[in-house]
PDB file of N, CA and C in Angstrom:
ATOM      1  N   MET R   1       0.803  -1.194   0.000  1.00  0.00           N
ATOM      2  CA  MET R   1       0.000   0.000   0.000  1.00  0.00           C
ATOM      3  C   MET R   1       0.852   1.267   0.000  1.00  0.00           C
ATOM      4  N   ALA R   2       1.892   1.286   0.801  1.00  0.00           N
ATOM      5  CA  ALA R   2       2.748   2.471   0.891  1.00  0.00           C
ATOM      6  C   ALA R   2       3.432   2.762  -0.434  1.00  0.00           C
ATOM      7  N   VAL R   3       3.794   1.713  -1.158  1.00  0.00           N
ATOM      8  CA  VAL R   3       4.454   1.891  -2.450  1.00  0.00           C
ATOM      9  C   VAL R   3       3.490   2.537  -3.450  1.00  0.00           C
ATOM     10  N   ARG R   4       2.247   2.090  -3.451  1.00  0.00           N
ATOM     11  CA  ARG R   4       1.246   2.661  -4.353  1.00  0.00           C
ATOM     12  C   ARG R   4       1.001   4.136  -4.025  1.00  0.00           C
ATOM     13  N   ARG R   5       0.864   4.427  -2.754  1.00  0.00           N
ATOM     14  CA  ARG R   5       0.625   5.795  -2.317  1.00  0.00           C
ATOM     15  C   ARG R   5       1.804   6.691  -2.714  1.00  0.00           C
ATOM     16  N   THR R   6       3.014   6.203  -2.533  1.00  0.00           N
ATOM     17  CA  THR R   6       4.208   6.964  -2.898  1.00  0.00           C
ATOM     18  C   THR R   6       4.246   7.207  -4.411  1.00  0.00           C
ATOM     19  N   ALA R   7       3.893   6.182  -5.188  1.00  0.00           N
ATOM     20  CA  ALA R   7       3.878   6.322  -6.646  1.00  0.00           C
ATOM     21  C   ALA R   7       2.857   7.367  -7.084  1.00  0.00           C
ATOM     22  N   LYS R   8       1.690   7.373  -6.438  1.00  0.00           N
ATOM     23  CA  LYS R   8       0.659   8.363  -6.778  1.00  0.00           C
ATOM     24  C   LYS R   8       1.142   9.783  -6.460  1.00  0.00           C
ATOM     25  N   VAL R   9       1.756   9.951  -5.297  1.00  0.00           N
ATOM     26  CA  VAL R   9       2.246  11.268  -4.893  1.00  0.00           C
ATOM     27  C   VAL R   9       3.314  11.756  -5.861  1.00  0.00           C
ATOM     28  N   VAL R  10       4.228  10.881  -6.240  1.00  0.00           N
ATOM     29  CA  VAL R  10       5.297  11.255  -7.168  1.00  0.00           C
ATOM     30  C   VAL R  10       4.716  11.639  -8.522  1.00  0.00           C
ATOM     31  N   SER R  11       3.730  10.873  -9.016  1.00  0.00           N
ATOM     32  CA  SER R  11       3.156  11.192 -10.323  1.00  0.00           C
ATOM     33  C   SER R  11       2.379  12.500 -10.283  1.00  0.00           C
ATOM     34  N   VAL R  12       1.669  12.786  -9.186  1.00  0.00           N
ATOM     35  CA  VAL R  12       0.937  14.041  -9.063  1.00  0.00           C
ATOM     36  C   VAL R  12       1.911  15.221  -9.007  1.00  0.00           C
ATOM     37  N   LEU R  13       2.996  15.069  -8.254  1.00  0.00           N
ATOM     38  CA  LEU R  13       3.997  16.134  -8.186  1.00  0.00           C
ATOM     39  C   LEU R  13       4.652  16.376  -9.537  1.00  0.00           C
ATOM     40  N   ALA R  14       4.948  15.325 -10.260  1.00  0.00           N
ATOM     41  CA  ALA R  14       5.562  15.458 -11.588  1.00  0.00           C
ATOM     42  C   ALA R  14       4.610  16.162 -12.548  1.00  0.00           C
ATOM     43  N   LEU R  15       3.327  15.801 -12.504  1.00  0.00           N
ATOM     44  CA  LEU R  15       2.335  16.437 -13.365  1.00  0.00           C
ATOM     45  C   LEU R  15       2.188  17.910 -13.009  1.00  0.00           C
ATOM     46  N   GLY R  16       2.141  18.209 -11.724  1.00  0.00           N
ATOM     47  CA  GLY R  16       2.036  19.601 -11.280  1.00  0.00           C
ATOM     48  C   GLY R  16       3.234  20.425 -11.726  1.00  0.00           C
ATOM     49  N   GLY R  17       4.422  19.848 -11.629  1.00  0.00           N
ATOM     50  CA  GLY R  17       5.624  20.539 -12.080  1.00  0.00           C
ATOM     51  C   GLY R  17       5.602  20.796 -13.567  1.00  0.00           C
ATOM     52  N   ALA R  18       5.146  19.816 -14.342  1.00  0.00           N
ATOM     53  CA  ALA R  18       5.067  19.977 -15.797  1.00  0.00           C
ATOM     54  C   ALA R  18       4.053  21.052 -16.168  1.00  0.00           C
ATOM     55  N   LEU R  19       2.912  21.068 -15.470  1.00  0.00           N
ATOM     56  CA  LEU R  19       1.908  22.094 -15.754  1.00  0.00           C
ATOM     57  C   LEU R  19       2.428  23.482 -15.419  1.00  0.00           C
ATOM     58  N   THR R  20       3.110  23.612 -14.305  1.00  0.00           N
ATOM     59  CA  THR R  20       3.666  24.905 -13.919  1.00  0.00           C
ATOM     60  C   THR R  20       4.678  25.377 -14.946  1.00  0.00           C
ATOM     61  N   LEU R  21       5.535  24.501 -15.396  1.00  0.00           N
ATOM     62  CA  LEU R  21       6.535  24.845 -16.392  1.00  0.00           C
ATOM     63  C   LEU R  21       5.866  25.226 -17.705  1.00  0.00           C
ATOM     64  N   GLY R  22       4.825  24.465 -18.082  1.00  0.00           N
ATOM     65  CA  GLY R  22       4.125  24.746 -19.328  1.00  0.00           C
ATOM     66  C   GLY R  22       3.396  26.066 -19.300  1.00  0.00           C
ATOM     67  N   LEU R  23       2.795  26.408 -18.154  1.00  0.00           N
ATOM     68  CA  LEU R  23       2.073  27.668 -18.052  1.00  0.00           C
ATOM     69  C   LEU R  23       3.016  28.856 -18.050  1.00  0.00           C
ATOM     70  N   ALA R  24       4.200  28.681 -17.476  1.00  0.00           N
ATOM     71  CA  ALA R  24       5.161  29.778 -17.448  1.00  0.00           C
ATOM     72  C   ALA R  24       5.629  30.090 -18.861  1.00  0.00           C
ATOM     73  N   GLY R  25       5.995  29.069 -19.611  1.00  0.00           N
ATOM     74  CA  GLY R  25       6.346  29.201 -21.017  1.00  0.00           C
ATOM     75  C   GLY R  25       7.443  30.198 -21.313  1.00  0.00           C
ATOM     76  N   THR R  26       7.569  30.553 -22.574  1.00  0.00           N
ATOM     77  CA  THR R  26       8.613  31.451 -23.034  1.00  0.00           C
ATOM     78  C   THR R  26       8.340  32.888 -22.629  1.00  0.00           C
ATOM     79  N   ALA R  27       7.068  33.237 -22.504  1.00  0.00           N
ATOM     80  CA  ALA R  27       6.726  34.633 -22.247  1.00  0.00           C
ATOM     81  C   ALA R  27       7.334  35.145 -20.952  1.00  0.00           C
ATOM     82  N   SER R  28       7.439  34.288 -19.953  1.00  0.00           N
ATOM     83  CA  SER R  28       7.994  34.758 -18.689  1.00  0.00           C
ATOM     84  C   SER R  28       9.515  34.858 -18.733  1.00  0.00           C
ATOM     85  N   ALA R  29      10.140  34.287 -19.752  1.00  0.00           N
ATOM     86  CA  ALA R  29      11.596  34.288 -19.839  1.00  0.00           C
ATOM     87  C   ALA R  29      12.139  35.622 -20.350  1.00  0.00           C
ATOM     88  N   ALA R  30      11.327  36.379 -21.057  1.00  0.00           N
ATOM     89  CA  ALA R  30      11.794  37.641 -21.639  1.00  0.00           C
ATOM     90  C   ALA R  30      11.086  38.806 -20.977  1.00  0.00           C
ATOM     91  N   PRO R  31      11.809  39.875 -20.703  1.00  0.00           N
ATOM     92  CA  PRO R  31      11.150  41.041 -20.135  1.00  0.00           C
ATOM     93  C   PRO R  31      10.367  41.808 -21.204  1.00  0.00           C
ATOM     94  N   ILE R  32       9.253  42.365 -20.809  1.00  0.00           N
ATOM     95  CA  ILE R  32       8.489  43.219 -21.706  1.00  0.00           C
ATOM     96  C   ILE R  32       9.238  44.541 -21.815  1.00  0.00           C
ATOM     97  N   ALA R  33       9.428  45.025 -23.020  1.00  0.00           N
ATOM     98  CA  ALA R  33      10.201  46.259 -23.229  1.00  0.00           C
ATOM     99  C   ALA R  33       9.518  47.453 -22.571  1.00  0.00           C
ATOM    100  N   ASP R  34      10.288  48.239 -21.846  1.00  0.00           N
ATOM    101  CA  ASP R  34       9.794  49.466 -21.221  1.00  0.00           C
ATOM    102  C   ASP R  34       9.785  50.571 -22.274  1.00  0.00           C
ATOM    103  N   LEU R  35       8.632  51.135 -22.547  1.00  0.00           N
ATOM    104  CA  LEU R  35       8.496  52.152 -23.590  1.00  0.00           C
ATOM    105  C   LEU R  35       8.595  53.577 -23.059  1.00  0.00           C
ATOM    106  N   THR R  36       8.931  53.735 -21.791  1.00  0.00           N
ATOM    107  CA  THR R  36       9.062  55.065 -21.211  1.00  0.00           C
ATOM    108  C   THR R  36      10.098  55.873 -21.993  1.00  0.00           C
ATOM    109  N   GLY R  37       9.711  57.041 -22.410  1.00  0.00           N
ATOM    110  CA  GLY R  37      10.627  57.918 -23.125  1.00  0.00           C
ATOM    111  C   GLY R  37      10.671  57.710 -24.622  1.00  0.00           C
ATOM    112  N   LEU R  38       9.866  56.796 -25.158  1.00  0.00           N
ATOM    113  CA  LEU R  38       9.870  56.557 -26.605  1.00  0.00           C
ATOM    114  C   LEU R  38       8.767  57.332 -27.327  1.00  0.00           C
ATOM    115  N   GLY R  39       8.074  58.214 -26.624  1.00  0.00           N
ATOM    116  CA  GLY R  39       7.072  59.047 -27.279  1.00  0.00           C
ATOM    117  C   GLY R  39       5.747  58.373 -27.550  1.00  0.00           C
ATOM    118  N   CYS R  40       5.432  57.283 -26.902  1.00  0.00           N
ATOM    119  CA  CYS R  40       4.164  56.562 -27.058  1.00  0.00           C
ATOM    120  C   CYS R  40       3.879  56.146 -28.509  1.00  0.00           C
ATOM    121  N   PRO R  41       4.663  55.214 -29.056  1.00  0.00           N
ATOM    122  CA  PRO R  41       4.387  54.727 -30.413  1.00  0.00           C
ATOM    123  C   PRO R  41       3.049  53.981 -30.461  1.00  0.00           C
ATOM    124  N   ASP R  42       2.448  53.902 -31.664  1.00  0.00           N
ATOM    125  CA  ASP R  42       1.175  53.185 -31.819  1.00  0.00           C
ATOM    126  C   ASP R  42       1.311  51.711 -31.459  1.00  0.00           C
ATOM    127  N   SER R  43       2.441  51.119 -31.830  1.00  0.00           N
ATOM    128  CA  SER R  43       2.711  49.724 -31.451  1.00  0.00           C
ATOM    129  C   SER R  43       4.218  49.513 -31.385  1.00  0.00           C
ATOM    130  N   TYR R  44       4.609  48.520 -30.628  1.00  0.00           N
ATOM    131  CA  TYR R  44       6.030  48.218 -30.460  1.00  0.00           C
ATOM    132  C   TYR R  44       6.171  46.722 -30.239  1.00  0.00           C
ATOM    133  N   THR R  45       7.150  46.100 -30.907  1.00  0.00           N
ATOM    134  CA  THR R  45       7.398  44.665 -30.745  1.00  0.00           C
ATOM    135  C   THR R  45       8.853  44.454 -30.367  1.00  0.00           C
ATOM    136  N   ASN R  46       9.081  43.694 -29.300  1.00  0.00           N
ATOM    137  CA  ASN R  46      10.442  43.263 -29.009  1.00  0.00           C
ATOM    138  C   ASN R  46      10.465  41.738 -29.114  1.00  0.00           C
ATOM    139  N   PHE R  47      11.301  41.264 -30.027  1.00  0.00           N
ATOM    140  CA  PHE R  47      11.368  39.842 -30.323  1.00  0.00           C
ATOM    141  C   PHE R  47      12.243  39.120 -29.321  1.00  0.00           C
ATOM    142  N   TYR R  48      11.850  37.883 -29.013  1.00  0.00           N
ATOM    143  CA  TYR R  48      12.621  37.054 -28.094  1.00  0.00           C
ATOM    144  C   TYR R  48      12.417  35.602 -28.483  1.00  0.00           C
ATOM    145  N   GLY R  49      13.503  34.896 -28.744  1.00  0.00           N
ATOM    146  CA  GLY R  49      13.412  33.472 -29.072  1.00  0.00           C
ATOM    147  C   GLY R  49      12.524  33.234 -30.269  1.00  0.00           C
ATOM    148  N   ASN R  50      11.454  32.475 -30.066  1.00  0.00           N
ATOM    149  CA  ASN R  50      10.557  32.120 -31.169  1.00  0.00           C
ATOM    150  C   ASN R  50       9.292  32.973 -31.186  1.00  0.00           C
ATOM    151  N   GLY R  51       9.330  34.150 -30.573  1.00  0.00           N
ATOM    152  CA  GLY R  51       8.145  35.000 -30.552  1.00  0.00           C
ATOM    153  C   GLY R  51       8.505  36.421 -30.201  1.00  0.00           C
ATOM    154  N   GLY R  52       7.516  37.150 -29.751  1.00  0.00           N
ATOM    155  CA  GLY R  52       7.770  38.521 -29.355  1.00  0.00           C
ATOM    156  C   GLY R  52       6.604  39.131 -28.610  1.00  0.00           C
ATOM    157  N   PHE R  53       6.903  40.142 -27.815  1.00  0.00           N
ATOM    158  CA  PHE R  53       5.882  40.911 -27.123  1.00  0.00           C
ATOM    159  C   PHE R  53       5.416  42.028 -28.037  1.00  0.00           C
ATOM    160  N   VAL R  54       4.123  42.090 -28.294  1.00  0.00           N
ATOM    161  CA  VAL R  54       3.539  43.144 -29.110  1.00  0.00           C
ATOM    162  C   VAL R  54       2.727  44.033 -28.176  1.00  0.00           C
ATOM    163  N   GLN R  55       3.126  45.310 -28.110  1.00  0.00           N
ATOM    164  CA  GLN R  55       2.434  46.272 -27.261  1.00  0.00           C
ATOM    165  C   GLN R  55       1.692  47.248 -28.162  1.00  0.00           C
ATOM    166  N   THR R  56       0.389  47.338 -27.975  1.00  0.00           N
ATOM    167  CA  THR R  56      -0.453  48.182 -28.810  1.00  0.00           C
ATOM    168  C   THR R  56      -1.069  49.289 -27.961  1.00  0.00           C
ATOM    169  N   LEU R  57      -0.918  50.534 -28.417  1.00  0.00           N
ATOM    170  CA  LEU R  57      -1.433  51.687 -27.693  1.00  0.00           C
ATOM    171  C   LEU R  57      -2.957  51.677 -27.684  1.00  0.00           C
ATOM    172  N   SER R  58      -3.546  51.738 -26.497  1.00  0.00           N
ATOM    173  CA  SER R  58      -5.001  51.815 -26.363  1.00  0.00           C
ATOM    174  C   SER R  58      -5.456  53.266 -26.307  1.00  0.00           C
ATOM    175  N   TYR R  59      -4.801  54.034 -25.445  1.00  0.00           N
ATOM    176  CA  TYR R  59      -5.140  55.440 -25.317  1.00  0.00           C
ATOM    177  C   TYR R  59      -4.009  56.171 -24.596  1.00  0.00           C
ATOM    178  N   THR R  60      -4.031  57.496 -24.686  1.00  0.00           N
ATOM    179  CA  THR R  60      -3.088  58.332 -23.934  1.00  0.00           C
ATOM    180  C   THR R  60      -3.902  59.270 -23.044  1.00  0.00           C
ATOM    181  N   TYR R  61      -3.272  59.743 -21.998  1.00  0.00           N
ATOM    182  CA  TYR R  61      -3.921  60.697 -21.109  1.00  0.00           C
ATOM    183  C   TYR R  61      -2.852  61.557 -20.443  1.00  0.00           C
ATOM    184  N   THR R  62      -3.278  62.678 -19.911  1.00  0.00           N
ATOM    185  CA  THR R  62      -2.384  63.567 -19.188  1.00  0.00           C
ATOM    186  C   THR R  62      -2.681  63.427 -17.705  1.00  0.00           C
ATOM    187  N   GLY R  63      -1.658  63.080 -16.946  1.00  0.00           N
ATOM    188  CA  GLY R  63      -1.816  62.890 -15.511  1.00  0.00           C
ATOM    189  C   GLY R  63      -1.918  64.218 -14.780  1.00  0.00           C
ATOM    190  N   GLY R  64      -2.240  64.125 -13.501  1.00  0.00           N
ATOM    191  CA  GLY R  64      -2.358  65.311 -12.665  1.00  0.00           C
ATOM    192  C   GLY R  64      -1.059  66.088 -12.546  1.00  0.00           C
ATOM    193  N   ASN R  65       0.062  65.408 -12.814  1.00  0.00           N
ATOM    194  CA  ASN R  65       1.368  66.060 -12.748  1.00  0.00           C
ATOM    195  C   ASN R  65       1.729  66.771 -14.056  1.00  0.00           C
ATOM    196  N   GLY R  66       0.822  66.704 -15.053  1.00  0.00           N
ATOM    197  CA  GLY R  66       1.061  67.381 -16.329  1.00  0.00           C
ATOM    198  C   GLY R  66       1.783  66.529 -17.364  1.00  0.00           C
ATOM    199  N   TYR R  67       2.231  65.324 -16.996  1.00  0.00           N
ATOM    200  CA  TYR R  67       2.920  64.439 -17.942  1.00  0.00           C
ATOM    201  C   TYR R  67       1.911  63.610 -18.728  1.00  0.00           C
ATOM    202  N   ARG R  68       2.291  63.262 -19.953  1.00  0.00           N
ATOM    203  CA  ARG R  68       1.450  62.430 -20.807  1.00  0.00           C
ATOM    204  C   ARG R  68       1.841  60.974 -20.622  1.00  0.00           C
ATOM    205  N   TYR R  69       0.846  60.083 -20.550  1.00  0.00           N
ATOM    206  CA  TYR R  69       1.064  58.650 -20.370  1.00  0.00           C
ATOM    207  C   TYR R  69       0.328  57.870 -21.450  1.00  0.00           C
ATOM    208  N   GLY R  70       0.853  56.702 -21.782  1.00  0.00           N
ATOM    209  CA  GLY R  70       0.207  55.817 -22.744  1.00  0.00           C
ATOM    210  C   GLY R  70      -0.160  54.501 -22.082  1.00  0.00           C
ATOM    211  N   HIS R  71      -1.357  54.015 -22.381  1.00  0.00           N
ATOM    212  CA  HIS R  71      -1.840  52.736 -21.855  1.00  0.00           C
ATOM    213  C   HIS R  71      -1.759  51.704 -22.983  1.00  0.00           C
ATOM    214  N   TYR R  72      -1.019  50.620 -22.757  1.00  0.00           N
ATOM    215  CA  TYR R  72      -0.760  49.612 -23.787  1.00  0.00           C
ATOM    216  C   TYR R  72      -1.312  48.250 -23.396  1.00  0.00           C
ATOM    217  N   ASN R  73      -1.895  47.564 -24.385  1.00  0.00           N
ATOM    218  CA  ASN R  73      -2.249  46.155 -24.224  1.00  0.00           C
ATOM    219  C   ASN R  73      -1.059  45.339 -24.707  1.00  0.00           C
ATOM    220  N   VAL R  74      -0.681  44.305 -23.935  1.00  0.00           N
ATOM    221  CA  VAL R  74       0.506  43.520 -24.241  1.00  0.00           C
ATOM    222  C   VAL R  74       0.106  42.081 -24.550  1.00  0.00           C
ATOM    223  N   VAL R  75       0.598  41.568 -25.691  1.00  0.00           N
ATOM    224  CA  VAL R  75       0.332  40.190 -26.112  1.00  0.00           C
ATOM    225  C   VAL R  75       1.665  39.547 -26.493  1.00  0.00           C
ATOM    226  N   PHE R  76       1.899  38.318 -26.033  1.00  0.00           N
ATOM    227  CA  PHE R  76       3.075  37.567 -26.478  1.00  0.00           C
ATOM    228  C   PHE R  76       2.628  36.666 -27.619  1.00  0.00           C
ATOM    229  N   ARG R  77       3.262  36.806 -28.765  1.00  0.00           N
ATOM    230  CA  ARG R  77       2.889  36.019 -29.951  1.00  0.00           C
ATOM    231  C   ARG R  77       4.039  35.110 -30.344  1.00  0.00           C
ATOM    232  N   ASN R  78       3.694  33.850 -30.642  1.00  0.00           N
ATOM    233  CA  ASN R  78       4.665  32.912 -31.201  1.00  0.00           C
ATOM    234  C   ASN R  78       3.921  31.894 -32.053  1.00  0.00           C
ATOM    235  N   ASN R  79       4.617  30.843 -32.475  1.00  0.00           N
ATOM    236  CA  ASN R  79       4.007  29.839 -33.351  1.00  0.00           C
ATOM    237  C   ASN R  79       2.849  29.100 -32.692  1.00  0.00           C
ATOM    238  N   PHE R  80       2.783  29.109 -31.382  1.00  0.00           N
ATOM    239  CA  PHE R  80       1.742  28.381 -30.664  1.00  0.00           C
ATOM    240  C   PHE R  80       0.504  29.224 -30.417  1.00  0.00           C
ATOM    241  N   GLY R  81       0.560  30.517 -30.769  1.00  0.00           N
ATOM    242  CA  GLY R  81      -0.597  31.387 -30.592  1.00  0.00           C
ATOM    243  C   GLY R  81      -0.250  32.635 -29.810  1.00  0.00           C
ATOM    244  N   ASN R  82      -1.291  33.280 -29.323  1.00  0.00           N
ATOM    245  CA  ASN R  82      -1.142  34.530 -28.584  1.00  0.00           C
ATOM    246  C   ASN R  82      -1.437  34.308 -27.107  1.00  0.00           C
ATOM    247  N   THR R  83      -0.667  34.971 -26.258  1.00  0.00           N
ATOM    248  CA  THR R  83      -0.900  34.933 -24.824  1.00  0.00           C
ATOM    249  C   THR R  83      -1.062  36.356 -24.327  1.00  0.00           C
ATOM    250  N   ASN R  84      -2.222  36.645 -23.738  1.00  0.00           N
ATOM    251  CA  ASN R  84      -2.464  37.987 -23.223  1.00  0.00           C
ATOM    252  C   ASN R  84      -1.619  38.203 -21.976  1.00  0.00           C
ATOM    253  N   GLU R  85      -0.818  39.257 -21.972  1.00  0.00           N
ATOM    254  CA  GLU R  85       0.064  39.569 -20.842  1.00  0.00           C
ATOM    255  C   GLU R  85      -0.466  40.745 -20.021  1.00  0.00           C
ATOM    256  N   GLY R  86      -1.689  41.178 -20.290  1.00  0.00           N
ATOM    257  CA  GLY R  86      -2.263  42.285 -19.528  1.00  0.00           C
ATOM    258  C   GLY R  86      -1.973  43.624 -20.159  1.00  0.00           C
ATOM    259  N   SER R  87      -1.866  44.641 -19.331  1.00  0.00           N
ATOM    260  CA  SER R  87      -1.623  45.988 -19.848  1.00  0.00           C
ATOM    261  C   SER R  87      -0.521  46.665 -19.040  1.00  0.00           C
ATOM    262  N   ARG R  88       0.059  47.689 -19.636  1.00  0.00           N
ATOM    263  CA  ARG R  88       1.128  48.466 -19.007  1.00  0.00           C
ATOM    264  C   ARG R  88       0.903  49.943 -19.316  1.00  0.00           C
ATOM    265  N   GLU R  89       1.414  50.798 -18.459  1.00  0.00           N
ATOM    266  CA  GLU R  89       1.370  52.232 -18.706  1.00  0.00           C
ATOM    267  C   GLU R  89       2.789  52.780 -18.667  1.00  0.00           C
ATOM    268  N   TYR R  90       3.078  53.668 -19.620  1.00  0.00           N
ATOM    269  CA  TYR R  90       4.406  54.276 -19.722  1.00  0.00           C
ATOM    270  C   TYR R  90       4.259  55.785 -19.888  1.00  0.00           C
ATOM    271  N   ARG R  91       5.262  56.493 -19.414  1.00  0.00           N
ATOM    272  CA  ARG R  91       5.280  57.941 -19.584  1.00  0.00           C
ATOM    273  C   ARG R  91       5.827  58.270 -20.963  1.00  0.00           C
ATOM    274  N   CYS R  92       5.140  59.132 -21.692  1.00  0.00           N
ATOM    275  CA  CYS R  92       5.534  59.498 -23.053  1.00  0.00           C
ATOM    276  C   CYS R  92       6.321  60.796 -23.022  1.00  0.00           C
ATOM    277  N   TYR R  93       7.584  60.753 -23.266  1.00  0.00           N
ATOM    278  CA  TYR R  93       8.374  61.974 -23.424  1.00  0.00           C
ATOM    279  C   TYR R  93       9.492  61.733 -24.368  1.00  0.00           C
TER     280      TYR R  93
END
């Protein structure tokens, strides 16, 4: 009985580790490019390995401090498809 239980625990841990590694994927290995100071381009792609982060400008606004900011949607694209990485805001100057 103990051998069976140990085998089940080992297989569950191995599966969990594989899922964690698979979910992390390539996107977590590369940093998303910081667009601060680039003047808020309409889109920007930084390539990494077999894909790249594509940042698309959603809108710009002027903060209470008088500086202009850009809000970007970030997607990691590669041969396996697109992964939504959320959004980022950068100061445009």
